[in-house]
JSON list of C-alpha atoms in Angstrom, two decimals:
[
{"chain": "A", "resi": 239, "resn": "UNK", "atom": "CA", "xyz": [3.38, -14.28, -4.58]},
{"chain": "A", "resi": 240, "resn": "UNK", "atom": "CA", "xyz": [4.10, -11.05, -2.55]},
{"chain": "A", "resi": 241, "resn": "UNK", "atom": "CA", "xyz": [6.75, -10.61, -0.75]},
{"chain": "A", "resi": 242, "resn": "UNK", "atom": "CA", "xyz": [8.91, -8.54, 1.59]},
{"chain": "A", "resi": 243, "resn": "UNK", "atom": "CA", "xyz": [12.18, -6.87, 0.28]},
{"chain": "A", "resi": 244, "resn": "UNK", "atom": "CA", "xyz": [14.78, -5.99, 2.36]},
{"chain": "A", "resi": 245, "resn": "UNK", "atom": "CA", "xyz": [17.55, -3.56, 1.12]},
{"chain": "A", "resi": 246, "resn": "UNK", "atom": "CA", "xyz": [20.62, -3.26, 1.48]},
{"chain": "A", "resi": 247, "resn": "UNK", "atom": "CA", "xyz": [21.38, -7.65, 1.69]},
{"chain": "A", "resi": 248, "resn": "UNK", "atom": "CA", "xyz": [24.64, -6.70, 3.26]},
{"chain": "A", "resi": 249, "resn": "UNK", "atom": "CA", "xyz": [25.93, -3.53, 5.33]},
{"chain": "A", "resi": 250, "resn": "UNK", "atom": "CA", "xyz": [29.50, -2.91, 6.61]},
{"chain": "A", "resi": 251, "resn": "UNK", "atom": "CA", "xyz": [30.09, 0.02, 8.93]},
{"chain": "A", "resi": 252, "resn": "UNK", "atom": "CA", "xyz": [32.35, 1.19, 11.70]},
{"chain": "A", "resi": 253, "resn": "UNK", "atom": "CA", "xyz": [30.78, 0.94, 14.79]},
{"chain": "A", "resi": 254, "resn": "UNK", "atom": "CA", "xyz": [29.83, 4.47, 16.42]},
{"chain": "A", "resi": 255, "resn": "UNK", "atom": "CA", "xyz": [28.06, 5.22, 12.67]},
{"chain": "A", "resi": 256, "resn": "UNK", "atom": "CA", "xyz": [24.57, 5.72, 12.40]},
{"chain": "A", "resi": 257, "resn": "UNK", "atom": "CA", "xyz": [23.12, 2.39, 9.81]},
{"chain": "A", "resi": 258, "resn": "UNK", "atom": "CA", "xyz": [19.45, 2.79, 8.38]},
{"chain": "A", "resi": 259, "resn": "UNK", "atom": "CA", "xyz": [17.74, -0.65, 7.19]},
{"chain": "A", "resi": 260, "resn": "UNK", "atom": "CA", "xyz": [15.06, -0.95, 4.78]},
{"chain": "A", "resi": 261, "resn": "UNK", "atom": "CA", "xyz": [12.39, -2.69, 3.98]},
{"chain": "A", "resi": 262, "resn": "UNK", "atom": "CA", "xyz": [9.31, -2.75, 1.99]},
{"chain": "A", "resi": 263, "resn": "UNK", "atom": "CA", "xyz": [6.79, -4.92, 3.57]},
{"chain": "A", "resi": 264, "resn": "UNK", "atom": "CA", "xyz": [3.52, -6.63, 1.32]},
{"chain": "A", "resi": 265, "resn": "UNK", "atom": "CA", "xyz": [1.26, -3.83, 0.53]},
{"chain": "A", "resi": 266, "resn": "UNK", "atom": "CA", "xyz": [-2.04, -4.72, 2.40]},
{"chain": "A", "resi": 267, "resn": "UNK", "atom": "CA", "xyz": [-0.17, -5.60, 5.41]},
{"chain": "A", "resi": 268, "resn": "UNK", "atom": "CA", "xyz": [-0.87, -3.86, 8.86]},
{"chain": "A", "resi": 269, "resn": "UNK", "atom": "CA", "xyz": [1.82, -5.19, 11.01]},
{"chain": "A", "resi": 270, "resn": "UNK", "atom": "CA", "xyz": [5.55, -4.53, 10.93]},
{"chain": "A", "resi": 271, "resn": "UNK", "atom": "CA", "xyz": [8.03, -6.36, 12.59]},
{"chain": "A", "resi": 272, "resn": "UNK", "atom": "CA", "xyz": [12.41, -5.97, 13.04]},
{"chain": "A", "resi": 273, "resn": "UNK", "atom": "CA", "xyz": [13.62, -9.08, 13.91]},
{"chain": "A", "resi": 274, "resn": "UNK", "atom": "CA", "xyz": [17.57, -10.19, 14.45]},
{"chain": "A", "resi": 275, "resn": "UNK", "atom": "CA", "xyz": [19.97, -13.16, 14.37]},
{"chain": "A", "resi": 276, "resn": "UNK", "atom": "CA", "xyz": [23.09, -13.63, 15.31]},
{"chain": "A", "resi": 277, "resn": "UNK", "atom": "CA", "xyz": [25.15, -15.94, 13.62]},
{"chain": "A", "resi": 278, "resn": "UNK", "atom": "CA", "xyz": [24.53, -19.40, 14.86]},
{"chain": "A", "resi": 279, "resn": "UNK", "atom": "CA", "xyz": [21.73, -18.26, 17.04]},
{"chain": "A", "resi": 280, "resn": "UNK", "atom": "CA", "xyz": [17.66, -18.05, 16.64]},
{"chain": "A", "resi": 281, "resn": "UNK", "atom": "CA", "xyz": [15.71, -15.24, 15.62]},
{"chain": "A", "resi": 282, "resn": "UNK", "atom": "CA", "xyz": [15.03, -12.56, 18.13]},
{"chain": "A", "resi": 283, "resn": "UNK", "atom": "CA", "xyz": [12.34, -9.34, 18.12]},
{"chain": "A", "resi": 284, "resn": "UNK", "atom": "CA", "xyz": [13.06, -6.18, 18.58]},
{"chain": "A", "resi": 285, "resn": "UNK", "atom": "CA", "xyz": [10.14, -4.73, 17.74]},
{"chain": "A", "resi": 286, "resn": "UNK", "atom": "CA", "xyz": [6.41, -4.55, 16.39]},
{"chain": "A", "resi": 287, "resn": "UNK", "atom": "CA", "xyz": [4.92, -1.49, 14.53]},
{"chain": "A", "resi": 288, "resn": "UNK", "atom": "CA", "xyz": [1.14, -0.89, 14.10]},
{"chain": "A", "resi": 289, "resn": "UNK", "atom": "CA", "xyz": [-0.69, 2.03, 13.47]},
{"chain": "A", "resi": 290, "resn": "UNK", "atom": "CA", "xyz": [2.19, 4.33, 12.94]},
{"chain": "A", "resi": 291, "resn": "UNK", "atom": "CA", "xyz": [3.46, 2.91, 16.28]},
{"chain": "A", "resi": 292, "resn": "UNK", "atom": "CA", "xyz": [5.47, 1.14, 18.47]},
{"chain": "A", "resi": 293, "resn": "UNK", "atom": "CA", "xyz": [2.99, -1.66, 20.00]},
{"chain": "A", "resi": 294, "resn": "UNK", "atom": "CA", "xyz": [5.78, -3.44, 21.93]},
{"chain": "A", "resi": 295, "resn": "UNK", "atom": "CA", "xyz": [9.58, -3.83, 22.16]},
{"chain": "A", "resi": 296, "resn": "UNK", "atom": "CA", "xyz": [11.91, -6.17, 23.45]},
{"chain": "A", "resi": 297, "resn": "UNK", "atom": "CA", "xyz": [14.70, -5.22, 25.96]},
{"chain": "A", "resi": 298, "resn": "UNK", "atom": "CA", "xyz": [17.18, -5.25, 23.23]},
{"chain": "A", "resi": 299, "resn": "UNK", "atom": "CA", "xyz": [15.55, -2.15, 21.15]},
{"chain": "A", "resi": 300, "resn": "UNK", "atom": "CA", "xyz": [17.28, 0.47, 23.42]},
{"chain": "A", "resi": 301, "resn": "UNK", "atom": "CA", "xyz": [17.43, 4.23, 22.91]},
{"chain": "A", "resi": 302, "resn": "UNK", "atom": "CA", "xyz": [19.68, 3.41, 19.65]},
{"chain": "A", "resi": 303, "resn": "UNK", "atom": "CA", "xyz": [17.02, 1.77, 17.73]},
{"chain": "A", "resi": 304, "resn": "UNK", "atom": "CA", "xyz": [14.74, 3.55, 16.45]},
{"chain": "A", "resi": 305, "resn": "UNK", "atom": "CA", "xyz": [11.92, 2.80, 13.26]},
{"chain": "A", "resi": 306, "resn": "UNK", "atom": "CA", "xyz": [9.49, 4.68, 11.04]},
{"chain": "A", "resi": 307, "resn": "UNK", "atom": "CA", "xyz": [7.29, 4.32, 8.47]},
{"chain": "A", "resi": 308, "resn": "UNK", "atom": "CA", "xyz": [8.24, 7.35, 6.49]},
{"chain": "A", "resi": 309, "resn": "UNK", "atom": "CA", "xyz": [5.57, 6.52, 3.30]},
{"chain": "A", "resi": 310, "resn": "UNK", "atom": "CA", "xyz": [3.19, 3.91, 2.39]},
{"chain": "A", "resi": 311, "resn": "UNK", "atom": "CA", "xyz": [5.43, 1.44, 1.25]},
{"chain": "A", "resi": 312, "resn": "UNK", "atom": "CA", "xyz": [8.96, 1.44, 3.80]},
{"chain": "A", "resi": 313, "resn": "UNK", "atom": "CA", "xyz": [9.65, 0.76, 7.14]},
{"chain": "A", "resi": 314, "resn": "UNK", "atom": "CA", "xyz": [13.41, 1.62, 8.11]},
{"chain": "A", "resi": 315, "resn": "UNK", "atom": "CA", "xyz": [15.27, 0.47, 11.01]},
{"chain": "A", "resi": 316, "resn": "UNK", "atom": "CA", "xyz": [17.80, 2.83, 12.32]},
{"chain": "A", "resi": 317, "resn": "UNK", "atom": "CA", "xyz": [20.50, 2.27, 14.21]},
{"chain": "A", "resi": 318, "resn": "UNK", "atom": "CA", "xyz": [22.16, 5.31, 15.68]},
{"chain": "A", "resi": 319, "resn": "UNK", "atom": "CA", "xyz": [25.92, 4.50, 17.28]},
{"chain": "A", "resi": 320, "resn": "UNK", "atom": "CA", "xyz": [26.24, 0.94, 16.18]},
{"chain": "A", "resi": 321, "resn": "UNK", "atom": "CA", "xyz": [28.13, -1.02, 18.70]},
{"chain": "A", "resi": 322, "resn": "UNK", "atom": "CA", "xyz": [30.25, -4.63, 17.35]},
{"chain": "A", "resi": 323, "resn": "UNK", "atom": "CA", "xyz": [27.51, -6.27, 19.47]},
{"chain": "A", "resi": 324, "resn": "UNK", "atom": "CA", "xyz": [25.19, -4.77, 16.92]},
{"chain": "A", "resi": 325, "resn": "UNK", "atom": "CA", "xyz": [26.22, -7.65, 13.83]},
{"chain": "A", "resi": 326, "resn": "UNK", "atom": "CA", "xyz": [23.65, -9.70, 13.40]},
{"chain": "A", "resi": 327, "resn": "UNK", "atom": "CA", "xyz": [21.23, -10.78, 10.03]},
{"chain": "A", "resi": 328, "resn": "UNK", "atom": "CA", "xyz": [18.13, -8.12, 10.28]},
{"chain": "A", "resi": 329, "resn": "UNK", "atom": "CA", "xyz": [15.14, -9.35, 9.21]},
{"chain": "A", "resi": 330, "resn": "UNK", "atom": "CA", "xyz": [11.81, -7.05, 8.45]},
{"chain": "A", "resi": 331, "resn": "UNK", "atom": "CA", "xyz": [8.45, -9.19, 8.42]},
{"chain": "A", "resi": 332, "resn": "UNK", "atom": "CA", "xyz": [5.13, -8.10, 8.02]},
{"chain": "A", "resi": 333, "resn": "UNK", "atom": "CA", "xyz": [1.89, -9.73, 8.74]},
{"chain": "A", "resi": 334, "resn": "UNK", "atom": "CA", "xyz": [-2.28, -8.65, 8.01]},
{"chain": "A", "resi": 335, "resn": "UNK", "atom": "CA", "xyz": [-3.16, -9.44, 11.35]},
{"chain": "A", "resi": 336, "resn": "UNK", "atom": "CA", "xyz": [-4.71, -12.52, 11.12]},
{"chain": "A", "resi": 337, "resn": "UNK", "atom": "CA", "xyz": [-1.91, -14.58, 8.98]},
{"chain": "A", "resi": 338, "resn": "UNK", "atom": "CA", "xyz": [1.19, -15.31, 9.50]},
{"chain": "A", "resi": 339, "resn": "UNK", "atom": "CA", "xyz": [4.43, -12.98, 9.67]},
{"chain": "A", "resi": 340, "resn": "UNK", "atom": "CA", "xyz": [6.10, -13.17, 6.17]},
{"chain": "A", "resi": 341, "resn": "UNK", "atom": "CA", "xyz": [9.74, -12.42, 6.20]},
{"chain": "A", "resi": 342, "resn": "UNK", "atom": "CA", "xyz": [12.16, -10.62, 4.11]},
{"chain": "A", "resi": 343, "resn": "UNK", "atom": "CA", "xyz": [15.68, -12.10, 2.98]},
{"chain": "A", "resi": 344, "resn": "UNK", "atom": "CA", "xyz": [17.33, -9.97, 5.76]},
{"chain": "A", "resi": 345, "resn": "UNK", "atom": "CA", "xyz": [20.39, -7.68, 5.79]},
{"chain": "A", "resi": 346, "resn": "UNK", "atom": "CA", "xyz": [23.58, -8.94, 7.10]},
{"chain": "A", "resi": 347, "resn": "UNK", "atom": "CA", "xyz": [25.33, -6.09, 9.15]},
{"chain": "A", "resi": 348, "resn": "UNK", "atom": "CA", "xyz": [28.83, -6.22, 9.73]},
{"chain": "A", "resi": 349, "resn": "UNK", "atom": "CA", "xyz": [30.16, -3.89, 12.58]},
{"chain": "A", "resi": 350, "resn": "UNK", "atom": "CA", "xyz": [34.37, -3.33, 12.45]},
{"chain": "B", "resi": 111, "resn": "UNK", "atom": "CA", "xyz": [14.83, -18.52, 29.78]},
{"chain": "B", "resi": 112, "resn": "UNK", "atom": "CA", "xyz": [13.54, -19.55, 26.38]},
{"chain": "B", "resi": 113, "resn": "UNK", "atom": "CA", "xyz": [9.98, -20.15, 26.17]},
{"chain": "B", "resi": 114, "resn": "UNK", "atom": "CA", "xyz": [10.39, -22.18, 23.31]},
{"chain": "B", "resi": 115, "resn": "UNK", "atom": "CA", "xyz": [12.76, -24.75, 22.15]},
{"chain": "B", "resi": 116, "resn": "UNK", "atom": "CA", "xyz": [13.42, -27.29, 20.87]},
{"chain": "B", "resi": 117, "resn": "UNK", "atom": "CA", "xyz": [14.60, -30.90, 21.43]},
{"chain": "B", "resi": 118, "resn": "UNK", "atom": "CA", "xyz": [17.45, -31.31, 19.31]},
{"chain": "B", "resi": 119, "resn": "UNK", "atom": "CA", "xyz": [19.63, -29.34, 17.43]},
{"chain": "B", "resi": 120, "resn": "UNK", "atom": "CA", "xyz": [20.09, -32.01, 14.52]},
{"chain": "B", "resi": 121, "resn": "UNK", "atom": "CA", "xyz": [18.54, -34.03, 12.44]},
{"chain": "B", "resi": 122, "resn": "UNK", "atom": "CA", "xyz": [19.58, -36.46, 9.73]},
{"chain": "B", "resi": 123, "resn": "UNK", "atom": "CA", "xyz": [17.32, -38.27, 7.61]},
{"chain": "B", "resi": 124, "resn": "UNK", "atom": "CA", "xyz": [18.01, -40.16, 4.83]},
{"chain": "B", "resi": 125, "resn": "UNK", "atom": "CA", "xyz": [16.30, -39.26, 1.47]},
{"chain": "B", "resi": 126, "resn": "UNK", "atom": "CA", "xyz": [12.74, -40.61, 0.92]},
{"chain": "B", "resi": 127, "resn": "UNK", "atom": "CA", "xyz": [12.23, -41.13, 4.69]},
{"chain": "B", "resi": 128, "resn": "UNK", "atom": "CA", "xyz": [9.58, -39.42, 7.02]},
{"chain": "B", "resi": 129, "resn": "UNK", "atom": "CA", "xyz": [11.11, -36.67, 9.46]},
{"chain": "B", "resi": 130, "resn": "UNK", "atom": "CA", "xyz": [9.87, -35.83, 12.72]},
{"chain": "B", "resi": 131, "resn": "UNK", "atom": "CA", "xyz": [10.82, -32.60, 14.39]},
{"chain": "B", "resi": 132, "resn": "UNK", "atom": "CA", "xyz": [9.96, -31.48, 17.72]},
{"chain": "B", "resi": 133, "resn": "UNK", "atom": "CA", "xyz": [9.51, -28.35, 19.77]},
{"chain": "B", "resi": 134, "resn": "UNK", "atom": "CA", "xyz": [8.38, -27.60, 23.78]},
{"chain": "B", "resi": 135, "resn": "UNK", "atom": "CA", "xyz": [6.63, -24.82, 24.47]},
{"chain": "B", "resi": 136, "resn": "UNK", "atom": "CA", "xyz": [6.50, -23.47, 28.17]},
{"chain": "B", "resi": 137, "resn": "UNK", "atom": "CA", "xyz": [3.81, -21.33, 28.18]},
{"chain": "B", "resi": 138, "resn": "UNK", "atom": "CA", "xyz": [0.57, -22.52, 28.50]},
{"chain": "B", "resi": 139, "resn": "UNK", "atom": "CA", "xyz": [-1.09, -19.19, 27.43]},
{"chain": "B", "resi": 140, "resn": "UNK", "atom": "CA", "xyz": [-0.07, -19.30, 23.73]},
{"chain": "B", "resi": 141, "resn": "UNK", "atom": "CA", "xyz": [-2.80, -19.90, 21.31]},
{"chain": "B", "resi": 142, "resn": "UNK", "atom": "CA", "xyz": [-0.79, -19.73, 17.72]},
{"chain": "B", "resi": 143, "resn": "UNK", "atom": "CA", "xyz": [2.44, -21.73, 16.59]},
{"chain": "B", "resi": 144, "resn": "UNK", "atom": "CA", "xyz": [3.97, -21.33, 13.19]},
{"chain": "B", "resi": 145, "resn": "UNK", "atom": "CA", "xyz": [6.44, -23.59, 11.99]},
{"chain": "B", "resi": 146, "resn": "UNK", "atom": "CA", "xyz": [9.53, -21.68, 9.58]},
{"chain": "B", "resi": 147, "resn": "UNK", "atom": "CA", "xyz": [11.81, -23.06, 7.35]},
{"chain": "B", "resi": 148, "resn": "UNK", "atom": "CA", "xyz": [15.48, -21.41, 7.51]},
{"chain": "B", "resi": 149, "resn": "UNK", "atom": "CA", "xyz": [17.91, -22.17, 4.18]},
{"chain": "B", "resi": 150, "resn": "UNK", "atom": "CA", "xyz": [21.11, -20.43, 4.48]},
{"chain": "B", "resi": 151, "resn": "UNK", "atom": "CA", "xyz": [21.48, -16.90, 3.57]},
{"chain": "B", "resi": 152, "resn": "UNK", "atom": "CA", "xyz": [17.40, -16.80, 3.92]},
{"chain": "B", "resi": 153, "resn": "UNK", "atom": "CA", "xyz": [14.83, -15.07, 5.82]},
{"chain": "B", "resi": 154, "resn": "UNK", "atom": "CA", "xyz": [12.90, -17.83, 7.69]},
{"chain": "B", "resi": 155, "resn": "UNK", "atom": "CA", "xyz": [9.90, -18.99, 5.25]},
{"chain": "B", "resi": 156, "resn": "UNK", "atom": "CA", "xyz": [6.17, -20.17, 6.63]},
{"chain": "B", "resi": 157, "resn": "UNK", "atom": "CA", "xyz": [5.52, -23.76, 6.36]},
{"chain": "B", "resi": 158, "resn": "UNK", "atom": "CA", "xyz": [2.65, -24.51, 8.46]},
{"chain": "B", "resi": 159, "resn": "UNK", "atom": "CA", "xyz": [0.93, -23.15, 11.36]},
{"chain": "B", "resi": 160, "resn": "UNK", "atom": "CA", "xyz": [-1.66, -24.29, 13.83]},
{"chain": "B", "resi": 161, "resn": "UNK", "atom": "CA", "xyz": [-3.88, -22.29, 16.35]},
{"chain": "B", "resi": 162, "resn": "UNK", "atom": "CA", "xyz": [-4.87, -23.91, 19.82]},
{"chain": "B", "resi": 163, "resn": "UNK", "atom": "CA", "xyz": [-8.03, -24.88, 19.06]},
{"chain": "B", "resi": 164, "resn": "UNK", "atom": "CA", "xyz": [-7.12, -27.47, 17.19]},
{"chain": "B", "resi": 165, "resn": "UNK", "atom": "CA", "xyz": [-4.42, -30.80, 17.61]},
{"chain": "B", "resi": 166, "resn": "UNK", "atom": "CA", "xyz": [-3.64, -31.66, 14.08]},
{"chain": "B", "resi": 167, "resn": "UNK", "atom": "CA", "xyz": [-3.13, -29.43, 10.60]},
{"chain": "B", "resi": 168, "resn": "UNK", "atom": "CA", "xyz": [-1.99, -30.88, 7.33]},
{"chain": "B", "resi": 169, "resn": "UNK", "atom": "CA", "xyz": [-0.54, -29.17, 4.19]},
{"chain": "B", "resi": 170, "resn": "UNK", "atom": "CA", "xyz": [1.62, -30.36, 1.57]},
{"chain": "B", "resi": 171, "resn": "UNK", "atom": "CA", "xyz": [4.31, -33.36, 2.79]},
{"chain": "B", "resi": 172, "resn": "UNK", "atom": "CA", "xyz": [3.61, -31.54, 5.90]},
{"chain": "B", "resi": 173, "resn": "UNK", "atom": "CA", "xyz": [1.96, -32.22, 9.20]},
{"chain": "B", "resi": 174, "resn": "UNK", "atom": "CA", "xyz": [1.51, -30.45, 12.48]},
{"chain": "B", "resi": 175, "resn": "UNK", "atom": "CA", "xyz": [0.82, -31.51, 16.00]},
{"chain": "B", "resi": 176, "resn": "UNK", "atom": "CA", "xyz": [-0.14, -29.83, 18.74]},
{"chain": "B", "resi": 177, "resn": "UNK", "atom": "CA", "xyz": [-0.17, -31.50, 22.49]},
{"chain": "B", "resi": 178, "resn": "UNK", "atom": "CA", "xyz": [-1.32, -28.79, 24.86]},
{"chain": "B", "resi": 179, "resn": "UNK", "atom": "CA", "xyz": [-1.51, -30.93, 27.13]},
{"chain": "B", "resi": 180, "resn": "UNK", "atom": "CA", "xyz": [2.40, -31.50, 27.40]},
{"chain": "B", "resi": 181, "resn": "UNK", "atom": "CA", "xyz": [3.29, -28.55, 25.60]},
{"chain": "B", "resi": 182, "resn": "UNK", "atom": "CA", "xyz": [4.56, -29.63, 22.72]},
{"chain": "B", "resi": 183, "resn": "UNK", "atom": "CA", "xyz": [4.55, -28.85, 18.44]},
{"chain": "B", "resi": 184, "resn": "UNK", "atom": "CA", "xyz": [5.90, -30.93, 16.42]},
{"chain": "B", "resi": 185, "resn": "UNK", "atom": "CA", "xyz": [6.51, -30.83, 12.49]},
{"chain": "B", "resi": 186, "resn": "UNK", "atom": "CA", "xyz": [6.58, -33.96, 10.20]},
{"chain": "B", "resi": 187, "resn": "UNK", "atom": "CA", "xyz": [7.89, -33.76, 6.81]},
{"chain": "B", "resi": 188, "resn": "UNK", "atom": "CA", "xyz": [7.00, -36.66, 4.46]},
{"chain": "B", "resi": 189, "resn": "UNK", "atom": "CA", "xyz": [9.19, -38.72, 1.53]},
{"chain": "B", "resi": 190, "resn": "UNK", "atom": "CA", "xyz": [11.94, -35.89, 3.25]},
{"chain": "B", "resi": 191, "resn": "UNK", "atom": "CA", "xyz": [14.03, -34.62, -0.07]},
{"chain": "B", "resi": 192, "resn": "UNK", "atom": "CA", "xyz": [16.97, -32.76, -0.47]},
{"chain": "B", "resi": 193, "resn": "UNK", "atom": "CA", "xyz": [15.60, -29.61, -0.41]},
{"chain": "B", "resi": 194, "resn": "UNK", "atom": "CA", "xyz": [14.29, -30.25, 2.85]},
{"chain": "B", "resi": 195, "resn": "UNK", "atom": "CA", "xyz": [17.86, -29.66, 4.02]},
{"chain": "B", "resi": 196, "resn": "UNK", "atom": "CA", "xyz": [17.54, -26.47, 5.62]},
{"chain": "B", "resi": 197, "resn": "UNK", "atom": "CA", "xyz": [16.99, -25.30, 9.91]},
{"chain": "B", "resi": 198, "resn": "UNK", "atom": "CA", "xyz": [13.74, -25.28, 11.34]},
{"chain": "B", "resi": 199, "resn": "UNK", "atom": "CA", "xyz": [11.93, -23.20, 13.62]},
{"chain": "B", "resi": 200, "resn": "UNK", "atom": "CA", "xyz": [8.93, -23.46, 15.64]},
{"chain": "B", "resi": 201, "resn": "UNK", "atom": "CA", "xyz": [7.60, -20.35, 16.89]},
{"chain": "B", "resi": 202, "resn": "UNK", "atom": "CA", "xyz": [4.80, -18.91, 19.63]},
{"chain": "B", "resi": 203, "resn": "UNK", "atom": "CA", "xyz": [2.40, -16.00, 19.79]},
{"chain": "B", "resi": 204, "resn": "UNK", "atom": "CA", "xyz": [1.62, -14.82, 23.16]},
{"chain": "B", "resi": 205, "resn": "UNK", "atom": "CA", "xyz": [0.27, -11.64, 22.11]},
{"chain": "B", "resi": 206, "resn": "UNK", "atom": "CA", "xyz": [-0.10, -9.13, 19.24]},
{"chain": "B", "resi": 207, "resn": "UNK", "atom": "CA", "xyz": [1.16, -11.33, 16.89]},
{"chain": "B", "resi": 208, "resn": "UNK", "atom": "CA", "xyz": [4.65, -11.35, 18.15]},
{"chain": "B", "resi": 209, "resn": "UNK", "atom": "CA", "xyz": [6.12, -14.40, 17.45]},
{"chain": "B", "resi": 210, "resn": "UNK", "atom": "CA", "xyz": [8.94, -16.21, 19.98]},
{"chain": "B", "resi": 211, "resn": "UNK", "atom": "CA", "xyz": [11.38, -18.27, 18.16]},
{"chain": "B", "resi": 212, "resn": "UNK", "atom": "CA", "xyz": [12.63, -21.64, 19.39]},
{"chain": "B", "resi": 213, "resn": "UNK", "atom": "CA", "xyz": [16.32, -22.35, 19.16]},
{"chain": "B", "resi": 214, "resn": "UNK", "atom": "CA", "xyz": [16.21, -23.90, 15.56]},
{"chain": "B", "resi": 215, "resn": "UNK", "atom": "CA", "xyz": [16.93, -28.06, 14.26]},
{"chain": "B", "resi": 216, "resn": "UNK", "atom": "CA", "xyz": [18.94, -28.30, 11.17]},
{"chain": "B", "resi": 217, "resn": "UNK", "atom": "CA", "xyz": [17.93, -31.18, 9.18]},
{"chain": "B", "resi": 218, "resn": "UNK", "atom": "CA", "xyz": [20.20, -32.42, 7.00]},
{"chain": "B", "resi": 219, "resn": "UNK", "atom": "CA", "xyz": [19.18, -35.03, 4.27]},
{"chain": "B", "resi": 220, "resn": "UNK", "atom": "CA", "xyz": [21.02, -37.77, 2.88]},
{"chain": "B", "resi": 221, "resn": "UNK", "atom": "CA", "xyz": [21.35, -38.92, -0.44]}
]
């Protein structure tokens, strides 16, 4: 069964440096998707992607987030000055538009 | 607030018995609910979903309910086994196939 990859599965950084997360969503999918978790907490969006574009955000995708699609097959989150706030599980899910989203395995960022 | 919870947190079930999970939804203009599976170190996997047309759904050891009229999903698991042991979301789509994630229940099964 397809599935969505999600690389790295674990990222340490220092916060003020710039993190890009990847992903590689099923092929005939149409909709991308960043979603996070904080330890102990549910899943929250951040943002959808359709088209080549941003098709809504939530209030926690500031000016530091930012994603792209830069080929057929990835769609990167990037995270410009990360902030300690900023730890969380990242999860990439992509959906055909009519089924449901299908998740990856995440990446666990840790900020110090 | 959270548009989307649910009732509690935990769950334990002994093995072989039925589980019942529950979820309240507070908006009434939500047409899709997915239910997701959580196991530890995971990325939350689809069980079952249900669109608001309908009141029921079944799939494997699995069962969905929908009451719009109260607002509320609800998952039931049957003959629960250990690898049932996991947390368990339900989740809404309001629009554009954004999904809203409830707070999670972590069912833990006995041996």
């Amino acid at each position: 069964e397809p599935e969505v990859t999600q690389t790295p599965s674990h990222q340490v950084t220092q916060m003020g440096q710039e993190v890009i997360l990847r992903c590689v969503p099923i092929s005939n999918h149409l909709y991308f998707y960043w979603y996070r978790q904080i330890l102990g907490q549910k899943v929250e969006f951040l943002v959808s992607f359709y088209n080549n574009e941003i098709s809504e955000k939530s209030e926690i995708f500031d000016d530091q987030f930012s994603v792209e699609r830069p080929d057929g097959s990835n769609f990167t989150l990037k995270i410009r000055s990360t902030k300690l706030e900023d730890s969380a599980m990242y999860f990439c899910a992509s959906s055909g538009g009519v089924s449901p989203l299908h998740f990856g395995n995440g990446t666990r960022l840790t900020v110090t | 607030g959270e548009n989307v919870g649910l009732h509690l947190p935990t769950l334990s079930v002994q093995e072989g018995d039925n589980s019942i999970i529950n979820c309240a939804y507070s908006n009434s203009a939500s047409d899709y609910f997915i239910w997701y599976k959580q196991e530890s170190g995971k990325g939350p996997q689809f069980i079952i979903d249900i669109r608001s047309n309908m009141d029921k759904r079944q799939g494997q050891r699995v069962t969905v309910l929908l009451n719009k009229t109260v607002k509320h999903l609800s998952l039931q698991i049957a003959a629960t086994q250990p690898g049932d042991s996991a947390v368990y979301f339900c989740a809404e789509n309001r629009d554009d196939y954004k999904l809203s994630f409830g707070a999670g229940t972590t069912v833990t099964v006995r041996a």
